[in-house]
Amino acid sequence: MSQVMIKELVPRRELVDPGHLACPGCGAPLAMRLVLKELGEKTIVVLPACCWSIIAGPYPQSSLHVPLYHTAFETAAAVASGIRAALDVRGDTDTTVMAWAGDGGTFDIGLQALSGAAERNEDFLYVCYDNEAYMNTGIQRSSATPWGAWTTTTPRSQPQGTKKKDILSIMAAHRIPYAATACVSYPADLLEKVRKAKSIRGTRFLHILSPCPPGWKFSDEQSIEMGRKAVQNRIFPLMEVEDGIRWRFTMETDGDRVEPYIKAQGRFRHLTDEDMVRIQDEVNARWEYLERMVASSP
Amino acid sequence: MKKVIVGNHAVSLGVKLARVEVVSAYPITPQTQVVEMLSEMCASGELAARFIKVESEHSAMAACCGASAAGTRTFTASSSQGLALMHEMLHWAGNGRHPVVMANINRAMGPGWNVWTDQNDSLSQRDTGWIQLYCETNQEVLDTTIQAFKLAEAVDLPVMVILDAFYLSHTSEPVEIPDQDLVDEFLPRREARLKLDTSDPRSFGSLVRPEDYMEMRWDQQQAMTTALRMYEEIDADWKILTGRRWGAIEPYRMDDAELVLVTSGTVTSTAREVIDQRREDGEMIGLLKVKMFRPFPSAAIRRALRGVDRVAVLDRNVSPGHSGIFAEEIRAALYDVPPDDRPWLHGYVLGLGGRDVTPATIEEIIERAWAVDTPPREDLWVGLKT
Ligand SMILES: Cc1ncc(C[n+]2csc(CCOP(=O)(O)OP(=O)(O)O)c2C)c(N)n1
Ligand code: SF4
Ligand SMILES: [Mg+2]
């Protein structure tokens, strides 16, 4: 996409201030910045414990220009349900309520509340920015950590031994009106999805891959490149699911080799050639599964 | 209008009269009737509230925090295991200064599973920043539920209205139901001082460094102090409108009493009967009912008990490894009374897990309290099988 087209696509308003507290090269503030550009001022953000609790800034400051409710780790979807109910009861149906949680707050400890809210089809947008570990507490594994990765609780001698949880399928199985993946490296695709999500009522779920230099062990300036490699090599396919049944890829990929992605990150440094084959097989299998879902969509 | 209703329905009717706007709750015995009736009311439109049927009590309290932060009048109800599951979010409501009102039906904690009454569930939540009001009758339950919203919103603190499992929750008593107009006058629609508002964007609950955190807790502490005074004012207003008031504490037949029983909840009614009888017989005996447990009305309790010979505190709860919890608090409050005027305090643990507290139980306590002639060293457990 050319520079000019991006400029036209991206709304000018800035609802995230540059003085936020993320590490250099962090994907998370970029994700928030893009999402809020699209959602606009009439948005209330619910933020459970995660890196963003820090990024948002300490009392009495805030790096956001929208109301923000910090909440306990596992409660984003429940608090968002409460805020939505309150707004509705008082006749405000056009403010968007957005829950914004990490992978830990979504895949793990917050999954129960999220499932409950999705089953009730609560009218809010739930965004999970996924940096594939508990970064706030110092890079511990989560169920979003990929197989083979080092974290501080999966040492190189015994790295992550489980597969990344398929959160998109879990959310699609709730038959919510909209579930999608996105990546900060593809702002046009991301903005398009937020625009679409904003226009829909009911539970909308957006899973954003958010590279983390200190957690994944790569240098700051490579974040966008890391996201591109994940998307282009089918490790993190960009897609959307409507009503849990209509699956669609939103971006073509130009490669299918995991190696360039895996080799670029220190968290995978210890992996052997066999490990690489195993990851490749895994990625191929999931890609085929997604192709089948797309092919069988009405 | 007078109606014969169970305590759980007294709660629901109070909630309806308070025109609650958001309810979020999860069922648990013996609270279920509260939420069933509210579901009916919301479904029929009798109560214009949103009822969020969450998947757990933890989420119920989380949703209440969100709805309250967004400026609405918010309610939930729970009991025992459900209340314990909420624990983290009880702190969130307390420290977050959300005026949520909750009814807690006192039920024993497991294991073993026990659905009957004792106070360990609510007392375990003592330090979460909630005002706690214990009730004796269904009339008091209904009145307190309405008062609770007024109090909560006046001081921006959450309030727990507490009633005994079965003895109140499932027992029918005649209750005077106030007119809606009267309640509307007493309790206008909530106008939050601060709320989540896109035209005035603010952050709630962000990271607070040591240089600011203590001031927030101090503000909360002051709000608790204000709540003590505020409750008496609210209660007085309620009396003007309805003729009824309850008091943070209620001294009963305490004139020249040498022995005073201290009770809370339905044990109070049983004790009243026994005391009435003994007063007839000329015994110098009285009763002090404690309704408000947080903020703790220490000064009022000191005034009431100063100069009394012996005080017997009846605790339907226990802090394992220490004593009955009301006894512990009252002992601490009385320490400030000069030694010559300071009563001996006898603690009695009774009625745990719904064990019956009969007039005979109370008689036994009174006999023991009169008989002891040195200050007792530890609580006595009453009604234990030998
Ligand atoms: C109940 C509870 N358990 C543990 C924590 C500690 N904690 C805070 S943030 C966090 C990890 C967050 O991970 P994630 O959701 O992936 O967000 P990230 O920090 O990676 O952005 C943990 C474990 C907590 N705040 N609350
Ligand atoms: S640890 Fe990672 S996710 Fe957290 S702020 Fe730093 S770069 Fe961002
Ligand atoms: Mg994470």
XYZ file of C-alpha atoms and ligand atoms in Angstrom:
719
model
C 0.000 0.000 0.000
C 1.380 3.409 -0.915
C 2.067 6.216 1.545
C -0.729 8.313 0.113
C -3.341 5.632 0.499
C -2.377 4.987 4.122
C -2.707 8.696 4.869
C -6.212 8.722 3.480
C -7.151 5.580 5.321
C -5.987 6.456 8.773
C -8.176 8.906 10.669
C -6.190 11.916 11.831
C -7.447 12.109 15.395
C -4.994 10.982 18.060
C -6.517 9.561 21.208
C -3.271 8.060 22.508
C -0.592 10.488 23.647
C 3.036 9.910 22.707
C 4.073 10.110 26.372
C 2.877 6.602 27.163
C 5.043 4.160 29.098
C 5.546 1.224 26.727
C 8.995 -0.137 25.890
C 10.525 1.101 22.645
C 9.211 -0.864 19.686
C 6.187 -2.215 21.551
C 3.255 -3.203 19.350
C 0.654 -2.575 22.068
C 0.400 1.249 22.021
C 0.380 1.175 18.230
C -2.537 -1.244 18.312
C -4.455 0.985 20.743
C -3.657 4.088 18.713
C -5.022 2.557 15.520
C -8.119 1.096 17.143
C -9.038 4.355 18.892
C -8.474 6.360 15.733
C -11.250 4.350 14.198
C -13.562 4.144 17.230
C -13.279 7.829 18.115
C -13.981 9.882 21.252
C -17.241 8.183 22.110
C -15.474 5.130 23.483
C -15.062 3.827 27.030
C -12.091 1.529 27.580
C -11.954 -1.278 30.140
C -8.451 -2.368 30.985
C -7.596 -5.389 33.132
C -4.104 -5.969 34.536
C -1.600 -6.218 31.667
C 1.237 -4.184 30.157
C -1.326 -1.586 29.180
C -2.080 -0.914 32.882
C 1.379 0.638 32.904
C 1.365 2.054 29.387
C -1.749 4.085 30.252
C 0.271 5.997 32.825
C 0.085 6.367 36.608
C -2.376 8.504 38.581
C -3.139 11.327 37.988
C -2.077 11.041 34.365
C -3.472 9.135 31.432
C -2.124 8.552 27.972
C -5.664 8.147 26.603
C -8.195 10.812 25.705
C -11.154 8.575 26.428
C -12.578 7.368 29.771
C -10.674 4.411 31.108
C -11.639 1.880 33.762
C -8.784 -0.179 35.152
C -9.974 -3.477 36.503
C -8.888 -6.776 37.974
C -7.058 -9.223 35.708
C -9.908 -11.608 34.854
C -12.819 -9.174 34.679
C -12.591 -7.196 31.427
C -15.643 -8.774 29.807
C -17.747 -8.630 32.971
C -16.957 -4.987 33.679
C -17.627 -4.118 30.042
C -21.015 -5.854 30.379
C -21.811 -3.698 33.398
C -20.819 -0.461 31.695
C -22.822 -1.380 28.616
C -25.890 -2.101 30.741
C -25.509 1.216 32.533
C -25.184 3.184 29.299
C -28.178 1.407 27.763
C -30.353 1.976 30.801
C -29.574 5.680 30.654
C -30.303 5.769 26.915
C -26.750 6.041 25.569
C -26.555 3.417 22.846
C -23.964 5.046 20.599
C -20.941 5.037 22.907
C -18.715 2.042 22.159
C -17.554 -0.002 25.118
C -14.206 -1.628 24.438
C -12.527 -4.207 26.649
C -8.793 -4.259 25.997
C -6.887 -7.203 27.443
C -3.658 -9.113 26.977
C -3.439 -12.758 26.004
C -3.233 -13.791 29.662
C -6.356 -11.796 30.500
C -8.128 -13.351 27.521
C -6.907 -16.901 26.862
C -6.348 -17.796 30.516
C -7.702 -16.067 33.584
C -10.357 -13.982 31.811
C -11.723 -16.714 29.558
C -14.642 -17.590 31.824
C -15.936 -14.027 31.990
C -15.337 -13.588 28.267
C -17.208 -16.780 27.430
C -20.105 -15.701 29.638
C -20.307 -12.300 27.992
C -19.978 -13.737 24.474
C -22.711 -16.284 25.198
C -24.967 -13.411 26.296
C -23.862 -11.572 23.151
C -23.080 -8.465 25.179
C -22.806 -5.400 23.026
C -19.118 -4.485 23.198
C -15.857 -4.798 21.323
C -13.315 -7.046 22.997
C -9.746 -6.604 21.826
C -7.002 -8.994 22.831
C -3.543 -7.668 22.069
C -1.464 -10.786 22.017
C 2.223 -10.600 22.894
C 2.221 -14.333 23.601
C 3.136 -14.277 27.309
C 2.533 -12.508 30.615
C 4.801 -9.602 29.820
C 3.718 -7.273 32.607
C 4.952 -9.684 35.265
C 8.174 -10.515 33.417
C 7.588 -12.852 30.447
C 5.896 -15.899 31.966
C 4.188 -18.383 29.646
C 0.493 -18.182 28.853
C -1.693 -20.488 26.797
C -1.015 -18.114 23.893
C 2.729 -18.770 24.036
C 3.741 -20.765 20.944
C 5.167 -24.270 21.189
C 8.904 -24.298 21.717
C 9.216 -20.747 23.036
C 11.382 -19.735 25.945
C 9.758 -17.709 28.729
C 10.802 -17.202 32.343
C 8.582 -20.132 33.387
C 9.477 -22.298 30.387
C 13.298 -22.320 30.516
C 15.323 -23.336 27.504
C 15.859 -26.761 29.062
C 12.082 -27.263 29.107
C 10.468 -24.742 26.746
C 6.724 -24.314 26.119
C 5.465 -27.832 25.429
C 1.872 -27.066 24.473
C 0.214 -25.657 21.382
C -1.071 -22.097 21.279
C -4.744 -22.092 22.178
C -7.000 -21.448 19.181
C -8.861 -18.477 20.604
C -10.423 -17.504 17.278
C -12.174 -20.857 16.985
C -13.267 -20.639 20.616
C -14.833 -17.249 20.022
C -16.337 -18.332 16.708
C -17.904 -21.289 18.519
C -19.839 -18.769 20.604
C -21.408 -17.679 17.286
C -20.796 -14.034 18.050
C -21.511 -11.719 15.126
C -17.877 -10.842 14.488
C -14.478 -12.303 15.333
C -11.271 -11.422 13.536
C -7.494 -11.441 13.706
C -5.288 -8.475 12.894
C -1.716 -7.359 13.262
C -0.150 -3.968 13.906
C 2.033 -4.517 10.847
C -1.067 -4.241 8.621
C -2.851 -1.040 9.674
C -5.211 -0.912 6.706
C -6.533 -4.403 7.390
C -6.760 -3.648 11.109
C -8.640 -0.380 10.626
C -11.042 -1.999 8.204
C -11.867 -4.640 10.797
C -12.388 -2.081 13.547
C -14.672 -0.103 11.242
C -16.679 -3.200 10.547
C -16.791 -4.211 14.192
C -17.932 -0.737 15.202
C -20.930 -0.958 12.876
C -22.136 -4.253 14.357
C -24.134 -4.749 17.590
C -23.379 -7.634 19.921
C -20.071 -9.143 20.976
C -17.227 -8.388 18.622
C -13.811 -9.924 19.152
C -10.542 -8.749 17.680
C -7.315 -10.693 18.213
C -4.298 -8.507 17.441
C -0.788 -9.929 17.234
C 1.425 -7.458 19.062
C 5.189 -8.034 18.850
C 7.155 -7.464 22.057
C 10.898 -6.852 21.658
C 12.026 -7.709 25.210
C 9.715 -10.717 25.489
C 10.460 -12.239 22.113
C 14.099 -11.151 22.131
C 14.568 -9.074 19.036
C 15.702 -5.470 18.625
C 13.258 -2.574 18.900
C 13.208 -1.492 15.286
C 12.105 -4.932 14.043
C 8.581 -5.057 15.511
C 6.719 -4.314 12.313
C 8.935 -6.704 10.401
C 8.244 -9.417 12.969
C 4.491 -9.014 12.487
C 4.890 -9.147 8.722
C 6.869 -12.369 8.945
C 4.197 -13.932 11.166
C 1.410 -13.001 8.795
C 3.186 -13.678 5.521
C 4.362 -17.110 6.617
C 0.928 -18.262 7.847
C 1.931 -18.290 11.486
C -0.690 -15.654 12.237
C -3.195 -15.625 9.362
C -5.340 -12.523 8.999
C -8.985 -13.432 8.780
C -12.485 -12.824 10.010
C -15.448 -14.943 11.037
C -19.037 -13.713 10.871
C -21.694 -15.306 13.061
C -19.258 -18.116 13.806
C -19.825 -19.663 10.388
C -18.570 -17.433 7.589
C -14.771 -17.679 7.632
C -12.682 -15.554 5.306
C -9.000 -14.772 4.807
C -8.486 -11.026 4.583
C -4.905 -11.160 3.320
C -3.007 -13.279 0.864
C 0.258 -14.728 2.113
C 3.412 -14.887 0.031
C 5.261 -17.565 1.938
C 4.758 -20.671 3.980
C 8.099 -21.200 5.732
C 8.267 -20.673 9.474
C 12.027 -20.522 9.641
C 12.553 -16.804 8.855
C 10.165 -15.909 11.667
C 11.466 -18.396 14.220
C 15.135 -17.681 13.506
C 14.644 -13.941 13.961
C 13.690 -14.245 17.642
C 15.848 -15.079 20.614
C 13.004 -16.820 22.422
C 13.343 -19.678 19.894
C 17.151 -19.720 19.847
C 17.494 -23.149 21.473
C 15.292 -24.974 18.951
C 16.755 -27.797 16.854
C 16.138 -28.634 13.199
C 13.628 -31.279 14.258
C 11.814 -28.691 16.354
C 11.637 -26.482 13.286
C 10.052 -29.309 11.299
C 7.545 -29.847 14.029
C 6.564 -26.159 14.081
C 6.298 -26.172 10.307
C 3.971 -29.215 10.403
C 1.867 -27.516 13.038
C 1.524 -24.336 11.000
C 0.687 -26.317 7.867
C -1.969 -28.295 9.683
C -3.635 -25.211 11.088
C -3.525 -23.480 7.724
C -5.280 -26.471 6.155
C -7.871 -26.408 8.896
C -8.519 -22.729 8.223
C -8.721 -23.350 4.485
C -11.343 -26.004 5.122
C -13.300 -23.583 7.324
C -13.146 -20.947 4.592
C -14.033 -23.411 1.851
C -17.040 -24.739 3.732
C -18.346 -21.305 4.673
C -21.782 -20.469 3.237
C -49.607 -1.563 52.634
C -48.872 -4.524 54.878
C -47.850 -7.861 53.329
C -46.680 -11.147 54.740
C -43.413 -11.887 52.936
C -40.161 -13.789 53.295
C -36.916 -11.902 53.884
C -35.665 -12.593 50.389
C -38.734 -10.915 48.923
C -38.317 -8.011 51.321
C -34.927 -7.499 49.671
C -36.365 -7.676 46.152
C -39.187 -5.282 46.978
C -36.701 -2.867 48.519
C -34.606 -3.034 45.362
C -37.662 -2.370 43.235
C -38.750 0.580 45.364
C -35.202 1.969 45.133
C -35.585 1.941 41.324
C -32.320 0.097 40.824
C -31.049 0.421 37.258
C -28.607 -2.467 36.874
C -28.753 -5.834 38.621
C -26.080 -8.454 38.153
C -26.242 -11.627 40.177
C -25.635 -15.342 40.278
C -27.868 -17.806 42.132
C -26.924 -19.556 45.382
C -29.016 -21.079 48.132
C -30.487 -19.393 50.175
C -30.401 -16.195 48.093
C -32.112 -17.548 44.946
C -35.553 -16.080 45.659
C -34.053 -12.596 45.615
C -32.814 -12.962 42.048
C -35.808 -14.962 40.874
C -38.186 -12.217 41.948
C -35.967 -9.525 40.435
C -35.829 -11.483 37.156
C -39.619 -11.525 37.099
C -39.780 -7.817 37.839
C -37.278 -6.979 35.097
C -39.032 -9.267 32.609
C -42.452 -7.735 33.296
C -41.117 -4.199 33.197
C -42.247 -3.613 36.771
C -38.613 -2.720 37.411
C -36.954 -0.792 34.574
C -33.532 -2.330 35.148
C -31.064 -4.328 33.104
C -30.423 -7.718 34.708
C -27.044 -9.144 33.644
C -27.190 -12.896 34.109
C -23.493 -13.461 34.588
C -21.625 -16.761 34.752
C -20.237 -16.295 38.294
C -20.331 -14.126 41.383
C -16.894 -12.784 40.547
C -18.321 -11.452 37.308
C -21.477 -10.280 39.091
C -19.434 -7.962 41.288
C -17.213 -6.949 38.361
C -20.289 -6.001 36.324
C -21.675 -4.082 39.311
C -18.409 -2.137 39.555
C -18.621 -1.237 35.861
C -22.280 -0.251 36.008
C -21.752 1.771 39.154
C -18.704 3.532 37.682
C -20.888 4.444 34.717
C -23.222 6.221 37.123
C -26.160 3.901 37.683
C -27.768 2.524 40.843
C -26.546 -1.046 41.043
C -27.450 -4.130 43.057
C -26.428 -7.720 43.593
C -27.159 -10.469 46.102
C -25.147 -13.445 47.234
C -24.239 -15.744 50.077
C -21.371 -17.795 51.486
C -19.318 -19.411 48.682
C -20.589 -16.807 46.235
C -19.532 -13.960 48.478
C -16.144 -15.584 49.007
C -15.676 -15.881 45.238
C -16.340 -12.144 44.946
C -13.638 -11.273 47.412
C -11.227 -9.611 45.000
C -14.006 -7.538 43.484
C -15.377 -6.571 46.905
C -12.092 -4.760 47.400
C -12.501 -3.286 43.922
C -15.901 -1.867 44.805
C -14.645 -0.674 48.190
C -11.395 0.947 47.096
C -12.987 2.063 43.826
C -15.631 3.880 45.929
C -18.544 2.385 44.016
C -21.840 2.698 45.907
C -23.023 -0.806 45.014
C -25.589 -2.344 47.349
C -25.595 -6.063 47.998
C -27.786 -8.323 50.061
C -25.847 -11.143 51.652
C -27.771 -13.994 53.152
C -25.598 -15.259 56.005
C -24.727 -18.883 55.282
C -21.951 -21.024 56.720
C -18.799 -21.668 54.695
C -17.897 -25.158 53.510
C -16.653 -27.714 53.751
C -18.762 -29.539 54.785
C -21.536 -28.156 52.650
C -23.954 -26.314 54.874
C -26.651 -23.973 53.623
C -27.748 -22.828 57.075
C -26.956 -19.612 58.800
C -23.865 -18.214 60.422
C -21.970 -14.995 59.943
C -18.535 -16.178 58.892
C -19.162 -15.421 55.222
C -19.818 -11.703 55.659
C -17.420 -11.211 58.566
C -14.599 -12.662 56.470
C -15.123 -9.661 54.190
C -14.641 -7.202 57.041
C -11.666 -5.359 55.550
C -12.886 -4.999 51.965
C -14.202 -1.472 52.509
C -17.899 -2.316 52.656
C -20.388 -0.922 55.112
C -22.089 -3.879 56.806
C -25.615 -3.722 58.218
C -27.074 -6.782 59.994
C -30.841 -7.210 60.181
C -33.163 -8.791 62.725
C -36.573 -8.817 61.018
C -37.979 -8.741 57.496
C -39.266 -5.214 58.066
C -35.751 -4.185 58.951
C -34.474 -5.960 55.822
C -36.782 -4.004 53.550
C -36.145 -0.669 55.243
C -32.391 -1.245 55.386
C -32.231 -2.144 51.700
C -33.732 1.221 50.783
C -31.627 3.104 53.334
C -28.523 1.323 52.021
C -28.729 3.020 48.626
C -29.107 6.412 50.236
C -26.143 5.792 52.513
C -23.946 4.261 49.800
C -24.517 7.125 47.397
C -24.046 9.775 50.098
C -20.535 8.567 50.959
C -19.524 6.656 47.806
C -19.028 3.389 49.625
C -20.613 0.004 48.947
C -23.122 -1.358 51.461
C -23.879 -4.954 52.397
C -27.325 -5.653 53.837
C -27.115 -8.873 55.793
C -29.805 -11.293 56.855
C -29.804 -14.772 58.378
C -30.364 -17.761 56.107
C -33.823 -19.276 56.540
C -34.656 -17.514 59.838
C -35.213 -14.430 57.697
C -34.590 -15.368 54.074
C -37.306 -18.032 54.001
C -39.487 -17.036 56.948
C -42.672 -15.070 56.353
C -43.343 -12.043 58.497
C -45.711 -9.101 58.172
C -43.920 -6.198 56.510
C -45.174 -2.671 55.920
C -44.346 -1.845 52.285
C -43.839 1.891 51.810
C -45.445 3.719 48.889
C -43.313 4.343 45.823
C -43.880 8.107 46.182
C -42.489 8.034 49.669
C -39.386 6.150 48.575
C -38.921 8.444 45.562
C -38.915 11.416 47.890
C -36.414 9.750 50.205
C -34.188 8.407 47.431
C -34.031 10.402 44.195
C -32.320 9.060 41.073
C -28.576 8.659 41.455
C -26.438 11.507 40.172
C -22.843 10.301 40.425
C -20.200 12.862 41.377
C -17.748 11.234 38.952
C -18.490 8.683 36.290
C -17.249 7.179 33.057
C -18.266 9.899 30.674
C -16.933 10.507 27.177
C -17.545 14.259 27.497
C -15.297 14.348 30.591
C -12.789 11.535 30.079
C -11.093 10.300 33.252
C -9.219 7.213 34.351
C -10.532 5.093 37.210
C -8.228 2.910 39.236
C -4.937 3.542 37.478
C -1.519 2.748 38.887
C -1.014 4.701 42.110
C 2.415 5.250 43.554
C 3.237 5.229 47.257
C 3.094 9.036 47.344
C -0.632 8.998 46.554
C -2.012 5.634 47.637
C -2.272 6.398 51.334
C -4.333 9.535 50.765
C -6.853 7.466 48.841
C -7.168 5.048 51.745
C -7.444 8.008 54.129
C -10.302 9.461 52.076
C -12.013 6.089 52.265
C -11.458 5.982 56.014
C -12.995 9.429 56.374
C -15.949 8.368 54.268
C -16.453 5.496 56.698
C -16.428 7.936 59.600
C -18.930 10.123 57.777
C -21.083 7.061 57.150
C -21.481 6.555 60.914
C -23.037 9.984 61.319
C -24.790 9.882 57.974
C -26.581 6.664 58.816
C -28.148 8.242 61.895
C -29.373 11.166 59.753
C -30.746 8.900 57.073
C -32.385 6.732 59.693
C -33.951 9.807 61.293
C -35.335 10.915 57.929
C -36.722 7.454 57.407
C -38.478 7.704 60.752
C -40.116 10.956 59.740
C -41.458 9.270 56.603
C -42.354 5.848 57.991
C -42.311 6.056 61.770
C -39.557 3.450 61.925
C -35.862 3.724 62.714
C -33.271 1.079 63.462
C -30.080 2.687 64.752
C -26.484 1.588 64.274
C -26.917 -0.001 67.684
C -30.077 -0.500 69.692
C -29.931 -0.613 73.497
C -32.913 -2.604 74.783
C -34.064 -2.611 78.443
C -30.636 -1.523 79.533
C -31.692 0.741 82.421
C -29.413 -0.076 85.356
C -28.554 -3.382 83.739
C -25.748 -5.306 85.423
C -25.567 -7.912 82.696
C -25.954 -6.972 79.043
C -26.149 -9.442 76.163
C -24.760 -8.197 72.851
C -26.309 -9.724 69.746
C -26.739 -9.252 66.008
C -29.126 -10.778 63.489
C -32.042 -12.983 64.479
C -30.443 -14.177 67.707
C -31.512 -10.744 68.933
C -35.219 -11.604 68.781
C -34.738 -14.761 70.803
C -32.693 -12.841 73.363
C -35.387 -10.133 73.626
C -37.929 -12.756 74.676
C -35.693 -14.128 77.390
C -34.762 -10.685 78.649
C -38.390 -9.546 78.771
C -39.167 -12.555 80.953
C -36.221 -12.005 83.264
C -36.925 -8.295 83.607
C -40.450 -9.235 84.714
C -38.772 -11.309 87.376
C -36.726 -8.302 88.445
C -33.385 -9.341 87.014
C -31.076 -6.405 86.106
C -30.445 -7.533 82.578
C -30.493 -5.832 79.195
C -29.634 -6.228 75.542
C -27.529 -4.361 73.017
C -28.194 -5.117 69.389
C -25.394 -4.256 66.971
C -26.704 -3.543 63.482
C -23.721 -1.742 61.998
C -20.489 -3.711 61.944
C -18.545 -1.504 59.494
C -17.984 1.281 60.196
C -17.840 -0.042 63.746
C -19.786 2.202 66.135
C -17.125 1.954 68.840
C -17.962 5.213 70.602
C -21.684 4.449 70.788
C -20.950 0.956 72.088
C -18.601 2.364 74.729
C -21.244 4.832 75.851
C -23.863 2.122 76.028
C -21.765 -0.388 77.959
C -19.754 1.881 80.225
C -20.394 1.062 83.863
C -22.164 -2.190 83.136
C -20.875 -5.064 85.257
C -20.773 -7.885 82.761
C -21.202 -8.039 79.020
C -21.925 -11.313 77.238
C -21.285 -11.173 73.501
C -23.137 -13.808 71.470
C -21.262 -14.662 68.302
C -22.761 -16.754 65.548
C -19.298 -16.866 63.994
C -15.752 -17.560 65.001
C -12.293 -16.476 63.959
C -10.464 -19.806 64.208
C -7.502 -19.485 66.526
C -8.927 -16.426 68.214
C -12.500 -15.755 69.308
C -15.964 -14.749 68.249
C -15.572 -11.750 65.971
C -18.054 -9.334 67.556
C -16.526 -10.162 70.962
C -13.096 -9.330 69.635
C -14.239 -5.981 68.256
C -16.209 -5.026 71.343
C -13.357 -6.035 73.637
C -11.134 -3.650 71.664
C -13.724 -0.857 71.843
C -14.082 -1.233 75.615
C -10.361 -1.006 76.246
C -10.732 2.788 76.122
C -13.164 2.758 79.051
C -11.397 3.575 82.338
C -10.800 0.323 84.273
C -13.291 1.142 87.032
C -16.113 1.488 84.518
C -14.994 -1.255 82.170
C -17.229 -4.327 82.092
C -16.005 -7.888 82.126
C -16.530 -9.274 78.673
C -17.653 -12.834 78.182
C -17.633 -14.231 74.669
C -19.979 -17.013 73.637
C -19.767 -18.814 70.325
C -23.032 -20.407 69.293
C -25.332 -21.376 66.472
C -22.653 -22.147 63.853
C -23.821 -23.730 60.611
C -27.442 -23.075 61.516
C -27.474 -24.835 64.883
C -30.602 -23.701 66.645
C -30.293 -20.878 69.156
C -33.290 -21.338 71.436
C -34.421 -19.432 74.524
C -32.788 -22.265 76.475
C -29.442 -21.481 74.784
C -29.768 -17.862 75.877
C -30.779 -18.908 79.404
C -27.674 -21.063 79.630
C -25.485 -18.137 78.614
C -27.087 -15.859 81.166
C -26.617 -18.429 83.937
C -22.980 -18.870 82.993
C -22.384 -15.126 82.776
C -23.790 -14.558 86.265
C -21.861 -17.510 87.697
C -18.377 -16.587 86.536
C -16.558 -14.493 89.114
C -13.266 -13.838 87.372
C -12.916 -12.296 83.911
C -13.081 -15.245 81.486
C -9.931 -15.932 79.483
C -11.449 -17.366 76.355
C -14.790 -17.725 74.668
C -17.159 -20.455 75.676
C -18.804 -22.540 73.015
C -22.461 -23.042 73.767
C -24.489 -26.072 72.728
C -21.565 -28.319 71.836
C -22.374 -32.012 71.901
C -20.374 -33.770 74.578
C -5.730 -12.312 39.996
C -4.401 -11.861 39.542
N -3.416 -12.751 39.375
C -2.208 -12.340 38.939
C -1.977 -11.026 38.674
C -0.604 -10.601 38.231
N -0.566 -10.201 36.837
C -0.752 -8.927 36.445
S -0.640 -8.699 34.809
C -0.282 -10.333 34.572
C 0.044 -10.858 33.234
C -0.685 -10.196 32.145
O -0.469 -10.918 30.979
P -1.257 -10.551 29.672
O -2.709 -10.556 29.920
O -0.779 -11.438 28.585
O -0.849 -9.033 29.385
P 0.630 -8.468 29.102
O 1.215 -8.099 30.394
O 1.403 -9.557 28.426
O 0.427 -7.287 28.238
C -0.282 -11.031 35.777
C 0.019 -12.467 35.891
C -3.040 -10.126 38.880
N -2.935 -8.810 38.665
N -4.232 -10.571 39.294
S 7.078 -5.829 27.783
Fe 6.513 -6.074 25.647
S 4.285 -5.759 25.565
Fe 5.013 -4.966 27.526
S 5.352 -2.786 27.156
Fe 7.328 -3.825 26.824
S 7.326 -4.276 24.633
Fe 5.233 -3.794 25.177
Mg 0.609 -10.988 27.108
